[in-house]
Amino acid sequence: MKLEAVPGAPQDGDMEFVLATDKEFEEVVSMSHGIYGGLDYLPSRYHSWIVEKDRMVVLAKKGGNVIALLSMFVVDGGQTALLEGLRVAPWERGRGVAGVLQRFCCQLVKHRYPTVKVMRLTRDDKLTAKELSKYRVIAKQGILLVRFNAPDFSSRLSSLTLPLGLTRPPPPVLLNPDDVRGIFLERGGVLKDLLPNQTIIQDWQPFQALSGNHDLLRRKSLRWMVDDLSQPQVASLCTAPFPVPAGPLCFYLNIDVYGTGLQGIQEQLLSHLAAHAPSLPADVKCQLFLPPSMWRPMADFCTSVLGFHLEKGYTEQYLFESDI
Ligand SMILES: CC(C)(COP(=O)(O)OP(=O)(O)OC[C@H]1O[C@@H](n2cnc3c(N)ncnc32)[C@H](O)[C@@H]1OP(=O)(O)O)[C@@H](O)C(=O)NCCC(=O)NCCS
């Protein structure tokens, strides 16, 4: 569906903006070839995104062909628009298309959702000084990317021995939806000091710790864990595995970790892996987002104890915000 001009939005004679449909899927996939180091989530999410409540997936077209995509998702009880999935066709990069599309989408969101006050986005690349001046930094996490072969790891799982600490933490607790609401999403909840700026960042998507986000987080089939129900020091959430373009039968697992208790993090990582690895056919790329100080000890654990391959050195994920 062609989007009509939106008051205040930029006009570009050559470009038209449309809402994405199933029809453009192949074009979007082929323009996305090779991005995000083979971990592009969009091919797995495109069809659900285009029908998701409070989400708009906008395409820029030139001469009838797709040249860029951006999704805006309204969360936090209508206060925040998340900017996601941005990509520009390789032959159109470096000409400001991303900026024009973002300004169009921000005006569209303001027009359709007048309650939205801010937009948020996560990035792992280096921003220019000009870009940095546009945003407030809300949170920062370290990114640890490892690869392992799932059948091989599953066969070794029962014989793995964890390094012994002075005191062994209690076994991690898997949360049910009511626990998630009480522990993660209610202001003043027990996790308030653990979450960076009261924000749950789930596989690049930031959500404020508000109960208004409960239903949409529930739809995601995540595994939520804490080390202790009443006074958690470590918490984590893990996506259900999904295929990525990195290789044939390659699956991706994303695990977000809060807290700095090393043994607790190790136990929760093992629990998530034990739940998912046995059902996976081949290589898995597993990305852990964690407090920066935990990157080195967890990289050592993953390589020396679990025998995983470290895919890249320390990188960071930033969560930015600007008024809309
Ligand atoms: C990153 C990418 C979208 C930039 O598109 P582009 O049209 O070539 O970007 P340009 O440098 O011409 O445009 C610059 C504008 O885009 C914005 N921009 C560039 N990269 C951005 C990013 N990763 N996230 C948000 N905005 C970005 C700049 O802030 C600038 O905005 P301004 O016009 O308001 O100053 C494009 O190179 C691409 O598709 N890369 C592969 C996918 C990818 O890495 N996506 C980023 C996801 S975070």
XYZ file of C-alpha atoms and ligand atoms in Angstrom:
372
model
C 0.000 0.000 0.000
C 1.455 3.337 -1.018
C 1.835 5.699 1.929
C 0.450 9.111 1.241
C 2.452 12.210 2.090
C 2.655 12.705 5.846
C 2.610 16.245 7.227
C 6.196 17.335 8.001
C 7.795 14.283 6.347
C 10.550 14.751 3.748
C 9.530 14.562 0.107
C 11.822 12.959 -2.384
C 10.765 13.093 -6.019
C 12.507 9.805 -6.902
C 11.396 7.747 -3.919
C 8.037 6.435 -2.833
C 7.255 4.848 0.530
C 5.008 1.795 0.885
C 4.006 -0.602 3.650
C 5.779 -3.939 3.151
C 3.746 -6.981 2.043
C 4.556 -10.671 1.394
C 5.113 -9.770 -2.253
C 8.374 -7.907 -1.597
C 9.964 -10.604 0.593
C 12.403 -11.976 -2.027
C 13.478 -8.471 -3.056
C 14.173 -7.538 0.572
C 16.161 -10.737 1.163
C 18.284 -10.270 -1.939
C 19.066 -6.634 -1.082
C 20.109 -7.786 2.438
C 22.716 -10.287 1.259
C 25.706 -10.539 3.641
C 24.583 -7.995 6.262
C 25.010 -8.327 10.054
C 27.817 -10.862 9.507
C 25.307 -13.523 8.393
C 23.126 -13.077 11.509
C 20.309 -11.171 9.830
C 17.098 -11.877 11.728
C 14.779 -10.302 9.180
C 14.288 -13.314 6.851
C 12.925 -15.223 9.880
C 10.747 -12.354 11.094
C 9.568 -10.563 7.948
C 6.227 -12.355 7.585
C 5.274 -11.933 11.240
C 6.509 -8.340 11.367
C 4.282 -7.189 8.502
C 1.163 -8.245 10.413
C 2.300 -7.460 13.957
C 0.139 -5.128 16.001
C 1.622 -1.633 16.460
C 4.396 -2.287 13.955
C 4.930 -0.670 10.572
C 7.441 -2.075 8.081
C 8.137 0.657 5.546
C 9.885 0.163 2.210
C 11.445 2.881 0.093
C 11.064 2.180 -3.621
C 12.694 3.755 -6.643
C 11.382 3.000 -10.123
C 9.142 0.361 -8.524
C 12.116 -1.489 -6.953
C 12.785 -1.815 -3.223
C 15.882 0.169 -2.195
C 15.520 0.344 1.619
C 13.573 -0.977 4.610
C 12.898 0.300 8.095
C 10.526 -0.940 10.760
C 8.993 1.128 13.564
C 7.491 -0.785 16.497
C 5.482 1.038 19.158
C 6.139 -0.332 22.659
C 6.292 0.776 26.318
C 2.519 1.359 26.451
C 2.656 3.694 23.433
C 5.495 5.965 24.623
C 8.357 4.606 22.513
C 8.931 3.775 18.852
C 11.686 1.227 18.243
C 13.558 1.705 15.021
C 14.613 -1.710 13.668
C 15.814 -3.663 10.671
C 17.277 -0.669 8.813
C 18.966 -1.548 5.552
C 19.646 0.174 2.246
C 20.344 -1.672 -1.035
C 24.134 -1.817 -1.636
C 23.890 0.235 -4.848
C 22.072 3.085 -3.052
C 24.300 3.376 0.037
C 26.225 6.531 0.922
C 23.644 8.955 -0.513
C 21.622 9.678 2.615
C 18.751 7.234 1.883
C 18.829 5.895 5.481
C 18.361 9.424 6.863
C 15.452 10.252 4.514
C 13.688 6.972 5.346
C 14.155 7.498 9.089
C 12.741 11.017 8.962
C 9.749 9.782 6.933
C 9.081 6.947 9.393
C 9.376 9.201 12.455
C 6.779 11.580 10.997
C 4.546 8.617 10.120
C 4.745 7.295 13.693
C 4.004 10.730 15.168
C 1.018 11.039 12.862
C -0.425 7.573 13.639
C 0.616 7.275 17.299
C 0.435 10.725 18.909
C 1.347 9.237 22.328
C 4.882 8.358 21.178
C 7.428 10.666 22.809
C 10.783 9.093 21.967
C 12.403 6.780 19.474
C 15.012 4.181 20.466
C 17.486 2.129 18.490
C 20.364 -0.252 19.204
C 23.630 -0.187 17.262
C 26.974 -1.938 17.397
C 28.907 0.228 14.932
C 30.970 3.382 15.465
C 28.878 6.533 15.252
C 30.184 9.803 13.869
C 30.296 12.831 16.215
C 27.352 14.292 14.271
C 25.317 11.141 14.820
C 26.228 10.952 18.511
C 24.992 14.503 19.028
C 21.480 13.348 17.980
C 21.089 10.782 20.762
C 21.126 10.125 24.502
C 22.938 6.925 25.500
C 20.567 4.775 27.573
C 22.551 1.565 28.004
C 25.635 -0.315 26.889
C 26.257 -4.088 26.830
C 29.277 -6.158 25.748
C 28.711 -8.596 22.857
C 30.238 -12.067 22.943
C 29.786 -14.109 19.758
C 30.686 -17.812 19.776
C 30.060 -20.738 17.439
C 29.636 -24.410 18.227
C 28.380 -27.589 16.622
C 25.122 -28.547 18.339
C 25.253 -32.385 17.976
C 28.884 -32.420 19.149
C 28.137 -30.150 22.131
C 25.031 -32.157 23.091
C 27.070 -35.367 23.171
C 29.609 -33.731 25.545
C 27.050 -31.978 27.743
C 26.640 -34.652 30.408
C 30.400 -34.981 30.937
C 31.154 -31.243 31.201
C 32.641 -30.220 34.520
C 32.216 -26.649 35.635
C 35.124 -24.875 37.351
C 34.565 -25.096 41.092
C 34.096 -21.829 42.962
C 34.319 -21.432 46.712
C 30.567 -21.590 46.967
C 28.353 -23.153 44.350
C 25.362 -20.947 43.408
C 21.862 -22.383 43.752
C 20.521 -23.991 40.538
C 18.939 -21.411 38.212
C 15.176 -21.011 38.282
C 13.128 -21.059 35.065
C 10.392 -18.420 35.299
C 6.745 -18.723 34.372
C 4.887 -15.718 32.853
C 3.597 -14.508 36.223
C 7.108 -14.566 37.690
C 8.348 -12.616 34.658
C 5.784 -9.923 35.239
C 6.548 -9.623 38.950
C 10.318 -9.858 38.718
C 11.138 -8.047 35.474
C 8.266 -5.766 34.625
C 6.925 -4.094 37.696
C 8.552 -0.813 38.600
C 10.445 -1.196 41.806
C 10.685 -4.934 41.066
C 13.640 -6.847 42.432
C 15.598 -6.498 39.200
C 15.594 -2.726 39.088
C 19.266 -2.414 40.031
C 20.338 -5.156 37.647
C 18.732 -3.925 34.430
C 20.689 -1.183 32.619
C 18.572 1.943 33.006
C 15.474 -0.158 33.804
C 15.582 -1.623 30.323
C 15.294 -5.221 29.164
C 17.175 -5.523 25.899
C 15.926 -8.653 24.200
C 17.905 -9.616 21.083
C 18.520 -5.956 20.090
C 14.992 -4.871 21.076
C 14.816 -2.601 24.140
C 11.747 -2.657 26.364
C 11.263 -0.540 29.450
C 10.534 -2.629 32.528
C 6.789 -1.897 32.361
C 3.935 -4.351 32.722
C 2.464 -2.877 29.500
C 5.162 -4.856 27.657
C 4.174 -8.184 29.221
C 1.927 -9.471 26.429
C 4.309 -8.741 23.623
C 7.256 -10.271 25.509
C 5.111 -13.294 26.259
C 4.469 -13.851 22.543
C 8.194 -14.325 21.984
C 8.572 -17.788 23.590
C 11.628 -16.785 25.589
C 13.326 -18.711 28.400
C 13.631 -16.411 31.413
C 15.895 -17.369 34.313
C 17.098 -15.955 37.615
C 19.458 -17.385 40.202
C 17.089 -16.607 43.059
C 13.400 -15.663 43.068
C 13.458 -13.242 45.969
C 16.848 -11.564 45.543
C 18.176 -12.203 42.042
C 21.808 -11.333 41.390
C 21.872 -12.807 37.879
C 19.070 -12.942 35.317
C 18.977 -13.984 31.675
C 16.619 -14.480 28.770
C 17.143 -16.632 25.714
C 15.414 -16.563 22.336
C 14.018 -19.674 20.746
C 16.644 -20.658 18.109
C 15.991 -19.511 14.553
C 17.793 -20.041 11.224
C 20.140 -17.335 9.926
C 21.797 -16.858 6.524
C 25.313 -17.553 7.967
C 25.371 -21.102 6.550
C 23.252 -24.121 5.629
C 21.278 -25.306 8.684
C 22.960 -22.620 10.819
C 20.837 -21.502 13.766
C 21.162 -18.460 16.014
C 20.649 -18.210 19.747
C 20.580 -14.892 21.520
C 21.046 -14.683 25.265
C 20.793 -11.440 27.238
C 22.451 -11.505 30.647
C 22.078 -9.123 33.604
C 24.234 -9.205 36.733
C 27.882 -9.966 37.335
C 27.958 -13.233 39.305
C 30.208 -15.356 37.111
C 29.084 -18.793 38.284
C 25.423 -17.797 38.100
C 25.910 -16.646 34.492
C 27.710 -19.872 33.601
C 24.927 -21.991 35.116
C 22.210 -20.081 33.263
C 24.092 -20.239 29.954
C 24.438 -24.008 30.338
C 20.762 -24.377 31.153
C 19.715 -22.426 28.023
C 22.126 -24.409 25.856
C 21.004 -27.745 27.298
C 17.384 -26.819 26.536
C 18.012 -25.926 22.889
C 21.170 -27.594 21.539
C 19.823 -31.191 21.368
C 17.147 -30.150 18.851
C 19.551 -28.289 16.524
C 21.058 -29.997 13.472
C 24.444 -28.353 12.904
C 26.308 -25.121 13.688
C 24.934 -22.592 16.147
C 26.019 -18.977 16.427
C 25.340 -17.874 19.958
C 25.448 -14.218 20.866
C 25.574 -13.203 24.510
C 24.870 -9.610 25.474
C 26.281 -9.024 28.926
C 27.760 -6.429 31.289
C 31.095 -5.365 29.724
C 33.139 -6.602 32.726
C 31.794 -10.144 32.168
C 32.972 -10.401 28.559
C 36.527 -11.670 29.253
C 35.653 -14.275 31.913
C 32.734 -15.572 29.837
C 34.843 -15.659 26.646
C 37.405 -17.766 28.554
C 34.662 -20.042 29.887
C 33.103 -20.550 26.451
C 36.411 -21.355 24.758
C 38.310 -23.310 27.447
C 35.522 -25.123 29.277
C 32.808 -25.465 26.630
C 35.193 -25.778 23.673
C 33.395 -23.115 21.599
C 35.001 -21.073 18.841
C 35.262 -17.329 19.527
C 33.931 -15.617 16.391
C 35.134 -12.078 17.124
C 36.733 -9.927 19.817
C 35.000 -7.589 22.254
C 32.301 -5.405 20.689
C 29.565 -3.280 22.210
C 25.888 -2.728 21.763
C 24.580 0.774 22.498
C 20.996 1.705 23.143
C 20.256 5.254 21.958
C 17.224 7.444 22.412
C 16.057 10.730 20.922
C 12.914 12.808 21.180
C 10.599 12.348 18.273
C 23.906 1.384 7.533
C 23.115 1.770 6.295
C 21.628 1.529 6.554
C 23.344 3.248 5.994
O 22.546 3.635 4.888
P 23.002 4.804 3.889
O 21.818 5.308 3.175
O 24.143 4.329 3.074
O 23.531 5.877 4.908
P 24.104 7.286 4.559
O 25.470 7.326 5.128
O 23.979 7.638 3.112
O 23.066 8.166 5.317
C 23.423 8.782 6.449
C 22.208 8.892 7.312
O 21.811 7.591 7.762
C 21.980 7.472 9.182
N 22.533 6.153 9.489
C 23.615 5.589 8.940
N 23.806 4.375 9.502
C 22.817 4.194 10.404
C 22.480 3.149 11.302
N 23.215 2.028 11.375
N 21.399 3.302 12.094
C 20.669 4.425 12.039
N 20.944 5.457 11.204
C 22.009 5.331 10.394
C 22.949 8.574 9.542
O 22.756 9.000 10.864
C 22.579 9.673 8.550
O 21.420 10.347 9.000
P 21.193 11.909 8.656
O 20.814 11.946 7.207
O 20.051 12.252 9.561
O 22.472 12.596 8.982
C 23.574 0.943 5.050
O 24.960 1.099 4.889
C 23.240 -0.534 5.160
O 22.186 -0.975 4.718
N 24.152 -1.338 5.730
C 23.926 -2.753 5.933
C 22.888 -2.999 7.031
C 23.224 -2.335 8.358
O 24.362 -2.363 8.809
N 22.203 -1.707 8.966
C 22.370 -0.987 10.233
C 21.589 -1.589 11.296
S 21.940 -0.824 12.870
